[in-house]
Short mmCIF file of C-alpha atoms in Angstrom, two decimals:
data_model
loop_
_atom_site.label_atom_id
_atom_site.label_comp_id
_atom_site.label_asym_id
_atom_site.label_seq_id
_atom_site.Cartn_x
_atom_site.Cartn_y
_atom_site.Cartn_z
CA MET A 1 -38.77 76.85 -31.17
CA GLU A 2 -37.36 76.01 -34.74
CA VAL A 3 -37.98 72.36 -36.06
CA ASN A 4 -35.60 70.96 -38.90
CA LYS A 5 -35.51 67.69 -40.73
CA SER A 6 -32.22 66.53 -42.18
CA GLY A 7 -32.05 63.06 -43.64
CA THR A 8 -33.39 60.81 -40.96
CA LEU A 9 -32.58 63.36 -38.08
CA ILE A 10 -34.97 65.83 -36.55
CA THR A 11 -33.80 68.71 -34.53
CA VAL A 12 -35.51 70.98 -32.33
CA ASP A 13 -33.83 74.33 -31.48
CA PHE A 14 -34.69 76.54 -28.51
CA PRO A 15 -32.66 79.69 -27.52
CA ASN A 16 -30.64 77.70 -24.87
CA ALA A 17 -31.25 73.99 -25.73
CA LYS A 18 -31.17 71.64 -28.66
CA PHE A 19 -32.92 68.17 -29.15
CA ILE A 20 -31.76 65.89 -31.89
CA ALA A 21 -33.74 62.68 -32.52
CA SER A 22 -32.47 59.85 -34.62
CA HIS A 23 -33.18 56.11 -35.29
CA MET A 24 -36.85 56.58 -34.90
CA ARG A 25 -39.28 53.68 -34.91
CA GLU A 26 -42.92 53.59 -34.36
CA THR A 27 -44.29 50.20 -33.58
CA ASN A 28 -47.37 48.85 -31.46
CA GLY A 29 -48.34 52.27 -30.11
CA ASP A 30 -44.68 53.11 -29.07
CA PHE A 31 -42.40 55.73 -30.36
CA TRP A 32 -38.77 54.85 -29.88
CA ALA A 33 -35.78 57.18 -30.67
CA GLU A 34 -32.45 57.92 -29.82
CA LEU A 35 -32.30 61.59 -28.38
CA GLN A 36 -29.46 63.83 -27.76
CA VAL A 37 -29.95 66.74 -25.60
CA TYR A 38 -27.79 70.00 -25.47
CA ALA A 39 -27.62 73.05 -23.30
CA ASP A 40 -26.06 76.27 -23.88
CA LEU A 41 -23.40 76.14 -21.05
CA PRO A 42 -20.84 78.65 -20.09
CA THR A 43 -17.01 77.71 -20.76
CA PRO A 44 -13.73 79.79 -20.44
CA ASN A 45 -14.30 80.71 -24.12
CA GLY A 46 -18.03 81.62 -23.77
CA ASN A 47 -21.20 79.79 -24.02
CA VAL A 48 -21.26 76.52 -25.92
CA MET A 49 -24.04 74.07 -26.95
CA THR A 50 -22.86 71.19 -24.79
CA GLN A 51 -24.25 67.82 -24.96
CA ILE A 52 -25.65 66.84 -21.70
CA ASN A 53 -27.59 63.62 -22.26
CA ARG A 54 -27.91 60.77 -24.84
CA SER A 55 -30.39 58.08 -24.49
CA LYS A 56 -32.92 55.89 -26.33
CA PHE A 57 -36.54 55.89 -24.87
CA ASN A 58 -40.20 55.66 -25.60
CA PHE A 59 -41.36 59.17 -26.20
CA LEU A 60 -45.09 58.00 -25.51
CA ASP A 61 -44.01 56.61 -22.00
CA ASP A 62 -44.87 59.14 -19.55
CA TYR A 63 -42.66 57.63 -16.93
CA LYS A 64 -39.52 57.53 -19.19
CA VAL A 65 -40.22 61.15 -20.09
CA LEU A 66 -40.49 62.33 -16.51
CA LYS A 67 -37.36 60.59 -15.73
CA LEU A 68 -35.60 62.20 -18.49
CA ILE A 69 -36.73 65.65 -17.31
CA ASP A 70 -35.41 64.74 -13.73
CA THR A 71 -32.09 63.68 -15.26
CA LEU A 72 -31.58 66.94 -17.25
CA GLU A 73 -32.67 69.00 -14.12
CA GLU A 74 -30.00 67.38 -12.19
CA LYS A 75 -27.37 67.89 -14.67
CA THR A 76 -28.12 71.72 -14.96
CA ALA A 77 -28.94 72.22 -11.34
CA ASP A 78 -26.33 75.05 -11.27
CA TYR A 79 -28.30 76.82 -13.97
CA PRO A 80 -31.89 77.30 -12.60
CA SER A 81 -32.92 79.27 -15.86
CA TYR A 82 -33.77 75.92 -17.56
CA TYR A 83 -37.42 74.79 -17.40
CA TRP A 84 -36.90 71.08 -18.81
CA GLY A 85 -40.40 70.04 -18.43
CA SER A 86 -41.68 72.46 -20.80
CA LEU A 87 -38.77 72.14 -23.16
CA VAL A 88 -38.87 68.42 -23.26
CA ASP A 89 -42.74 68.34 -23.65
CA SER A 90 -42.57 70.93 -26.62
CA ALA A 91 -39.50 68.97 -28.33
CA LYS A 92 -41.23 65.60 -27.90
CA ASP A 93 -44.30 66.70 -29.47
CA ALA A 94 -42.46 68.42 -32.40
CA ILE A 95 -40.43 65.38 -33.11
CA ILE A 96 -43.39 62.86 -32.99
CA ASP A 97 -45.46 65.25 -35.35
CA THR A 98 -42.70 65.85 -37.60
CA LYS A 99 -41.77 62.14 -38.09
CA ARG A 100 -45.46 61.21 -38.73
CA GLU A 101 -46.19 64.01 -41.16
CA GLY A 102 -43.26 63.34 -43.55
CA ASP A 103 -43.12 66.17 -46.16
CA PRO A 104 -45.85 68.56 -45.31
CA ALA A 105 -48.69 69.15 -47.65
CA VAL A 106 -48.92 72.37 -49.46
CA VAL A 107 -51.45 74.42 -51.31
CA ILE A 108 -49.90 75.36 -54.44
CA GLY A 109 -51.64 78.72 -55.07
CA ASN A 110 -49.96 81.35 -57.42
CA LEU A 111 -47.82 79.75 -59.88
CA ASP A 112 -45.86 83.03 -60.82
CA GLY A 113 -43.36 82.09 -58.00
CA TYR A 114 -42.22 78.85 -59.56
CA LYS A 115 -38.50 78.21 -59.55
CA PRO A 116 -37.10 75.85 -62.02
CA ARG A 117 -34.40 73.35 -60.78
CA ILE A 118 -30.88 74.57 -60.88
CA TYR A 119 -27.52 72.81 -61.12
CA ASP A 120 -24.89 72.04 -58.53
CA ILE A 121 -22.56 71.49 -61.54
CA ARG A 122 -24.24 73.32 -64.59
CA PRO A 123 -25.08 71.98 -67.19
CA MET A 124 -24.83 68.27 -65.80
CA PHE A 125 -25.62 67.57 -62.22
CA VAL A 126 -29.08 68.83 -61.07
CA LYS A 127 -29.28 70.16 -57.44
CA GLY A 128 -30.96 68.05 -54.84
CA VAL A 129 -31.55 65.02 -56.90
CA ALA A 130 -30.20 61.55 -57.74
CA ASN A 131 -27.81 61.59 -60.74
CA LEU A 132 -26.00 58.64 -62.16
CA MET A 133 -22.91 58.13 -64.14
CA TRP A 134 -21.80 54.80 -65.65
CA ALA A 135 -18.97 53.46 -68.06
CA PRO A 136 -16.71 50.30 -68.54
CA GLY A 137 -13.74 50.21 -66.49
CA GLY A 138 -10.75 52.24 -67.61
CA SER A 139 -13.06 55.14 -68.69
CA ALA A 140 -11.69 57.67 -65.87
CA LYS A 141 -15.12 57.96 -64.34
CA SER A 142 -13.87 57.82 -60.71
CA TYR A 143 -11.42 60.58 -61.51
CA TRP A 144 -13.99 62.60 -63.05
CA ALA A 145 -16.28 62.18 -60.13
CA LEU A 146 -13.43 63.17 -57.85
CA LEU A 147 -12.96 66.29 -60.00
CA SER A 148 -16.49 67.36 -59.77
CA CYS A 149 -16.11 67.08 -55.87
CA VAL A 150 -12.91 69.61 -56.27
CA MET A 151 -15.26 71.76 -58.42
CA VAL A 152 -17.91 72.09 -55.76
CA ASP A 153 -15.16 72.59 -53.00
CA LYS A 154 -13.67 75.37 -54.86
CA GLY A 155 -16.45 76.73 -56.74
CA LEU A 156 -14.64 76.36 -59.90
CA ASP A 157 -15.80 77.38 -63.48
CA ILE A 158 -13.80 75.26 -65.95
CA MET A 159 -14.16 73.28 -69.38
CA GLY A 160 -17.68 74.75 -69.86
CA LEU A 161 -18.97 73.63 -66.45
CA ARG A 162 -19.82 75.80 -63.37
CA ALA A 163 -20.07 74.58 -59.81
CA ARG A 164 -21.96 76.05 -57.10
CA ARG A 165 -19.47 76.31 -54.23
CA GLY A 166 -20.43 73.86 -51.35
CA LYS A 167 -19.25 71.04 -49.16
CA ALA A 168 -18.63 67.81 -51.02
CA LEU A 169 -18.80 64.31 -49.46
CA PHE A 170 -16.95 61.26 -51.25
CA LEU A 171 -18.30 57.83 -49.98
CA ASP A 172 -15.94 55.27 -51.07
CA TRP A 173 -16.72 51.47 -51.23
CA GLU A 174 -13.89 50.73 -53.82
CA GLU A 175 -10.55 52.14 -52.40
CA THR A 176 -8.79 53.39 -49.44
CA GLU A 177 -8.12 56.86 -47.84
CA ASP A 178 -4.49 56.77 -48.99
CA VAL A 179 -5.65 56.04 -52.60
CA PHE A 180 -8.07 58.93 -52.47
CA ARG A 181 -5.45 61.34 -50.93
CA HIS A 182 -3.12 60.46 -53.68
CA ARG A 183 -5.65 60.93 -56.39
CA LEU A 184 -6.96 64.14 -54.91
CA SER A 185 -3.42 65.57 -54.70
CA ALA A 186 -2.67 64.80 -58.42
CA ILE A 187 -6.02 66.33 -59.45
CA HIS A 188 -5.15 69.41 -57.52
CA LYS A 189 -1.75 69.57 -59.18
CA GLY A 190 -3.38 69.30 -62.58
CA LEU A 191 -5.81 72.35 -61.66
CA GLY A 192 -2.90 74.33 -60.32
CA LEU A 193 -4.57 74.44 -56.78
CA GLN A 194 -2.89 74.54 -53.50
CA SER A 195 -2.67 71.13 -51.46
CA ASP A 196 -5.45 71.88 -49.07
CA SER A 197 -9.00 70.51 -49.46
CA GLY A 198 -12.59 70.84 -47.66
CA ILE A 199 -13.78 67.61 -49.22
CA VAL A 200 -15.07 64.93 -46.85
CA TYR A 201 -14.04 61.68 -47.27
CA LYS A 202 -15.50 58.32 -45.67
CA LYS A 203 -14.52 54.74 -46.18
CA MET A 204 -17.84 52.63 -46.37
CA TYR A 205 -18.82 49.21 -45.32
CA GLY A 206 -22.25 47.73 -45.84
CA THR A 207 -25.04 49.21 -47.67
CA LEU A 208 -26.19 52.75 -48.21
CA ALA A 209 -29.39 52.03 -46.62
CA ASP A 210 -27.60 50.38 -43.48
CA ASN A 211 -25.54 53.65 -43.00
CA VAL A 212 -28.42 56.21 -43.68
CA GLU A 213 -28.57 57.35 -39.82
CA ASN A 214 -24.84 57.99 -39.47
CA LEU A 215 -24.58 59.58 -42.70
CA SER A 216 -27.58 61.93 -41.83
CA LYS A 217 -25.67 63.03 -38.86
CA LEU A 218 -22.43 63.57 -40.85
CA ILE A 219 -24.34 65.51 -43.55
CA MET A 220 -25.91 67.84 -41.06
CA ASN A 221 -22.92 68.32 -38.92
CA GLN A 222 -20.56 69.07 -41.99
CA ASN A 223 -23.26 70.98 -44.09
CA ILE A 224 -22.85 68.62 -46.78
CA THR A 225 -24.32 69.87 -50.29
CA TYR A 226 -22.93 67.41 -52.71
CA MET A 227 -22.27 63.62 -52.34
CA VAL A 228 -20.55 60.92 -54.64
CA ILE A 229 -21.00 57.39 -54.18
CA ASP A 230 -18.25 55.18 -55.52
CA SER A 231 -19.83 52.76 -56.44
CA VAL A 232 -23.25 51.60 -56.81
CA GLY A 233 -22.80 47.67 -56.72
CA GLN A 234 -21.22 47.77 -53.28
CA ALA A 235 -23.50 50.51 -51.85
CA MET A 236 -26.53 48.81 -53.14
CA GLY A 237 -25.38 45.36 -51.54
CA GLY A 238 -27.64 43.22 -53.79
CA ASN A 239 -28.70 42.12 -57.13
CA GLY A 240 -29.11 45.24 -59.39
CA VAL A 241 -31.93 43.69 -61.22
CA ASP A 242 -33.93 43.41 -58.06
CA GLN A 243 -36.19 46.35 -57.88
CA ASP A 244 -36.71 46.05 -54.05
CA VAL A 245 -32.81 46.43 -53.85
CA VAL A 246 -32.67 49.29 -56.26
CA GLU A 247 -35.65 51.01 -54.50
CA ARG A 248 -33.95 50.82 -51.02
CA TYR A 249 -30.74 52.28 -52.49
CA PHE A 250 -32.53 55.10 -54.23
CA ALA A 251 -34.82 55.95 -51.20
CA ALA A 252 -31.64 56.07 -48.79
CA GLY A 253 -29.90 58.51 -51.08
CA ASN A 254 -33.03 60.67 -51.62
CA VAL A 255 -33.68 61.08 -47.79
CA PHE A 256 -30.67 63.34 -47.41
CA GLY A 257 -32.19 65.95 -49.63
CA ILE A 258 -28.97 66.88 -51.19
CA THR A 259 -27.32 66.60 -54.70
CA TRP A 260 -25.87 63.08 -55.05
CA VAL A 261 -23.98 61.35 -57.79
CA SER A 262 -23.65 57.57 -58.21
CA ILE A 263 -20.91 55.84 -60.12
CA ASP A 264 -21.97 52.57 -61.77
CA HIS A 265 -20.28 50.04 -63.83
CA ALA A 266 -21.09 48.51 -67.33
CA ASN A 267 -22.01 45.00 -67.90
CA ARG A 268 -19.54 42.20 -68.52
CA ALA A 269 -21.29 41.25 -71.46
CA GLY A 270 -19.56 44.20 -73.35
CA GLU A 271 -16.37 42.68 -73.05
CA SER A 272 -17.03 40.11 -75.69
CA THR A 273 -19.93 41.94 -77.48
CA GLY A 274 -18.62 45.56 -77.58
CA ASN A 275 -22.43 46.35 -76.74
CA TRP A 276 -22.02 48.12 -73.37
CA GLN A 277 -24.96 48.53 -71.08
CA ILE A 278 -25.45 49.74 -67.64
CA HIS A 279 -25.02 46.96 -65.08
CA GLY A 280 -28.21 45.69 -63.72
CA SER A 281 -31.61 46.70 -64.66
CA ALA A 282 -33.78 49.58 -66.07
CA PHE A 283 -34.78 50.41 -62.40
CA LYS A 284 -31.66 52.42 -62.06
CA TYR A 285 -32.55 54.62 -65.15
CA ALA A 286 -36.08 55.01 -63.71
CA ARG A 287 -35.14 56.18 -60.42
CA SER A 288 -32.24 58.51 -61.59
CA ARG A 289 -33.11 62.03 -62.62
CA GLN A 290 -30.03 62.48 -64.81
CA VAL A 291 -28.03 59.77 -66.34
CA TYR A 292 -24.66 60.10 -68.04
CA GLU A 293 -22.74 57.49 -69.99
CA PHE A 294 -18.92 57.78 -70.21
CA LYS A 295 -17.23 56.16 -73.25
CA LYS A 296 -13.43 55.73 -73.67
CA VAL A 297 -12.89 56.94 -77.26
CA GLN A 298 -9.12 56.46 -77.62
CA GLU A 299 -6.14 55.64 -75.30
CA LEU A 300 -3.45 57.48 -77.05
CA ASP A 301 -0.63 56.05 -74.82
CA SER A 302 -0.34 54.82 -71.27
CA GLY A 303 -0.61 58.16 -69.78
CA GLU A 304 -3.44 59.70 -71.82
CA ILE A 305 -7.05 58.81 -72.69
CA GLU A 306 -9.87 60.50 -74.32
CA VAL A 307 -13.41 60.09 -72.92
CA MET A 308 -16.82 61.10 -74.32
CA ILE A 309 -19.63 61.95 -71.77
CA TYR A 310 -23.31 61.20 -73.32
CA HIS A 311 -26.53 62.47 -71.79
CA ARG A 312 -28.79 59.49 -71.84
CA LYS A 313 -31.56 60.77 -69.62
CA ALA A 314 -33.01 63.94 -68.38
CA ASN A 315 -35.97 65.04 -66.28
CA ASP A 316 -37.46 68.64 -66.73
CA SER A 317 -34.77 69.56 -69.11
CA GLY A 318 -33.53 68.39 -72.68
CA ILE A 319 -30.68 66.04 -73.45
CA LYS A 320 -27.54 67.89 -73.65
CA SER A 321 -24.93 67.51 -76.28
CA PRO A 322 -22.01 65.05 -75.80
CA ARG A 323 -18.93 66.40 -74.26
CA GLY A 324 -15.31 65.28 -74.69
CA TYR A 325 -12.32 65.44 -72.48
CA ARG A 326 -8.79 64.36 -72.60
CA VAL A 327 -7.32 63.15 -69.29
CA THR A 328 -3.49 62.97 -68.86
CA PHE A 329 -1.83 61.23 -66.09
CA GLU A 330 1.77 62.18 -65.41
CA SER A 331 3.96 59.95 -63.13
CA ILE A 332 7.32 60.47 -61.36
CA PRO A 333 9.72 58.02 -60.13
CA GLU A 334 9.86 57.64 -56.29
CA TYR A 335 12.08 55.78 -54.14
CA VAL A 336 10.43 52.86 -52.06
CA ALA A 337 12.79 51.78 -49.23
CA GLU A 338 10.97 48.55 -48.48
CA ILE A 339 11.91 47.11 -51.73
CA ASP A 340 15.06 49.38 -52.41
CA GLU A 341 13.68 50.20 -55.86
CA TYR A 342 12.16 53.17 -57.75
CA GLU A 343 8.27 52.93 -58.55
CA GLN A 344 6.46 55.21 -60.89
CA ARG A 345 3.94 57.36 -58.84
CA LEU A 346 1.10 59.21 -60.07
CA ASP A 347 1.89 62.91 -59.66
CA LYS A 348 -0.62 64.86 -61.74
CA VAL A 349 -3.94 64.42 -63.48
CA THR A 350 -4.94 66.91 -66.07
CA PHE A 351 -8.14 67.33 -67.77
CA ASN A 352 -8.66 69.25 -71.00
CA GLU A 353 -11.86 69.81 -73.04
CA LEU A 354 -11.96 68.41 -76.51
CA SER A 355 -12.75 71.14 -79.04
CA LEU A 356 -16.13 70.54 -80.83
CA GLY A 357 -17.73 72.13 -83.88
CA ASP A 358 -20.04 75.11 -83.49
CA ALA A 359 -23.11 73.27 -84.82
CA ASP A 360 -25.47 71.53 -82.23
CA ASP A 361 -24.44 67.85 -82.03
CA SER A 362 -28.17 66.88 -82.12
CA PHE A 363 -28.51 68.57 -85.36
CA MET A 364 -25.21 67.43 -86.83
CA GLN A 365 -26.08 63.89 -86.10
CA ASN A 366 -28.21 63.45 -89.05
CA LEU A 367 -25.78 65.00 -91.46
CA SER A 368 -23.56 63.04 -93.68
CA ILE A 369 -20.07 62.27 -92.64
CA GLY A 370 -18.62 64.68 -95.10
CA GLN A 371 -20.87 67.38 -93.82
CA ILE A 372 -19.90 66.91 -90.11
CA CYS A 373 -16.28 66.84 -91.04
CA TYR A 374 -16.75 70.25 -92.92
CA GLN A 375 -18.42 71.84 -89.86
CA LEU A 376 -15.62 70.53 -87.51
CA VAL A 377 -12.75 71.76 -89.76
CA LYS A 378 -14.52 75.18 -90.27
CA ALA A 379 -14.94 75.44 -86.57
CA ASN A 380 -11.55 74.25 -85.42
CA GLY A 381 -9.16 74.88 -88.26
CA SER A 382 -7.03 72.35 -89.99
CA THR A 383 -7.60 68.90 -88.45
CA ARG A 384 -5.97 65.59 -88.39
CA LEU A 385 -7.94 62.60 -89.80
CA ASP A 386 -7.67 60.48 -86.56
CA ARG A 387 -9.22 63.65 -84.67
CA LEU A 388 -12.04 63.66 -87.20
CA ALA A 389 -12.56 60.02 -86.73
CA ILE A 390 -12.93 60.50 -83.05
CA GLU A 391 -15.37 63.45 -83.47
CA VAL A 392 -17.56 61.93 -86.04
CA SER A 393 -17.99 58.61 -84.18
CA ARG A 394 -19.03 60.73 -81.09
CA ILE A 395 -21.50 62.78 -82.99
CA LYS A 396 -22.91 59.89 -84.81
CA ASP A 397 -22.92 57.87 -81.45
CA VAL A 398 -21.24 54.90 -82.84
CA ASP A 399 -18.08 52.70 -81.59
CA SER A 400 -15.80 53.85 -84.29
CA VAL A 401 -15.46 55.37 -87.71
CA THR A 402 -12.26 54.70 -89.66
CA GLU A 403 -9.69 57.19 -91.01
CA ASP A 404 -10.10 55.69 -94.42
CA THR A 405 -13.89 56.46 -94.20
CA ILE A 406 -13.23 60.03 -93.07
CA LYS A 407 -10.72 60.58 -95.95
CA SER A 408 -13.13 59.30 -98.44
CA SER A 409 -15.94 61.40 -97.26
CA VAL A 410 -13.76 64.56 -97.19
CA GLU A 411 -12.44 64.10 -100.73
CA SER A 412 -15.81 63.32 -102.23
CA TYR A 413 -17.76 65.82 -100.16
CA ASN A 414 -19.14 68.59 -102.67
CA LEU A 415 -21.96 70.66 -103.57
CA VAL A 416 -23.30 72.74 -106.44
CA ILE A 417 -22.84 76.42 -106.15
CA ASP A 418 -24.15 78.58 -109.05
CA GLY A 419 -24.25 75.34 -111.29
CA THR A 420 -20.65 74.46 -110.52
CA ARG A 421 -19.59 71.49 -108.49
CA GLU A 422 -17.26 72.53 -105.54
CA TYR A 423 -15.06 70.70 -103.19
CA PRO A 424 -14.46 72.77 -100.10
CA MET A 425 -12.12 70.49 -98.30
CA LYS A 426 -8.88 68.56 -99.05
CA VAL A 427 -6.42 66.37 -97.37
CA GLY A 428 -3.08 68.13 -97.32
CA ALA A 429 0.49 66.80 -98.72
CA ASP A 430 1.07 64.92 -95.54
CA GLY A 431 -2.02 62.84 -96.25
CA GLN A 432 -3.28 63.15 -92.63
CA THR A 433 -4.49 66.58 -92.36
CA VAL A 434 -7.72 68.24 -93.58
CA HIS A 435 -7.99 71.79 -94.76
CA ILE A 436 -10.60 74.16 -95.86
CA VAL A 437 -10.02 75.30 -99.39
CA GLN A 438 -13.39 77.35 -99.80
CA THR A 439 -15.81 78.52 -97.08
CA VAL A 440 -19.49 77.95 -97.90
CA THR A 441 -21.97 80.51 -97.13
CA GLN A 442 -24.72 79.93 -94.63
CA ASP A 443 -27.20 80.39 -97.61
CA GLU A 444 -25.29 77.76 -99.59
CA GLU A 445 -25.32 75.39 -96.65
CA GLU A 446 -28.98 75.63 -96.20
CA GLN A 447 -29.48 74.86 -99.77
CA GLU A 448 -27.21 72.03 -99.49
CA TRP A 449 -28.52 70.36 -96.31
CA SER A 450 -32.34 70.80 -97.40
CA SER A 451 -31.59 68.99 -100.76
CA ASP A 452 -30.52 65.69 -98.91
#
């Protein structure tokens, strides 16, 4: 006999039978559950585990248990090798004990065998815990979450991120299946992938907590390893500042025991103040193991945006450096017969990593703007002022830095080498591109930075 717990389900496997218990409730001395019973029965294609009974009953009512045994014996009368009395008694006790025990207590013992947490998408989303990403509207967070599902589905290693191949589930409170298929197809095209996907999609209604039983079955049956929730507000079904509402949401998500990523919105106050904060309360931060903020840095035109991802919270690991991506949306005209017109239809979504300086961002953040510009141009070659403005604002974690500020910092940036003041950068003849004119050695850099 093998007993397993998956979400809210408990399964008991025998060589020739299987029991699945769900919707378990223990009240007033009774233990109620819905029980599905399978038997290994012959078919034209060989033996198959076939459901032979599904019922809801009190496991502690001997009369009901005996009636179930009689029912199962009647349904398998042609197969006398089944001893349902023994099977039902063993399964019943295992289900009750497992439900009551919860997670088993363990004696820690030798610590040498400790295994640190690993990632499903390294180095961002930690395996088996609650991860949260949030941003104002228009920051491509839903597209990025869908990209993460594709990465898990295909086991991709792209843009400095490496996914463990698994089975991805996308729970959608925001859009419809048609919209999801359209976006997924566009991302596949952008990645140069074939038009087939193993991602499981489910349109959702009600709260995550209300759906926990059905989702437990889906996750078990489909062997789901990675789940995205789009988005938190609808899945929570209540006020995000209410601790009980937040606790119910995270308790429901954590019961599945898989990696899950929540997509959340920013507060509306940011529209007028520019000071964006996660919608709701600090309870979301407290219950999430990893938190990422997405910021739209620049919208270059109607078909391209640049987004920075900031690591705001980590458990059992350090805060990672910010990451930057350019997201390009390509559309094509498509004839719509209903209106006898051509409409622009999204055809391809492409993600490209923005190049960053070699120096660690947490170290560079405390440098002057001129020092940061020098490190970026040295690492990436000649760079336009507008690009440096974006990179410096990202590293400094501020809303914006003007091109005039960058130009002034570049032109005034200098250091004394062997008693002579040197200017290692200049703005080119076009007035827009910054070039290196003298490479500073590591010893000279250390002397320069230590003198601030």
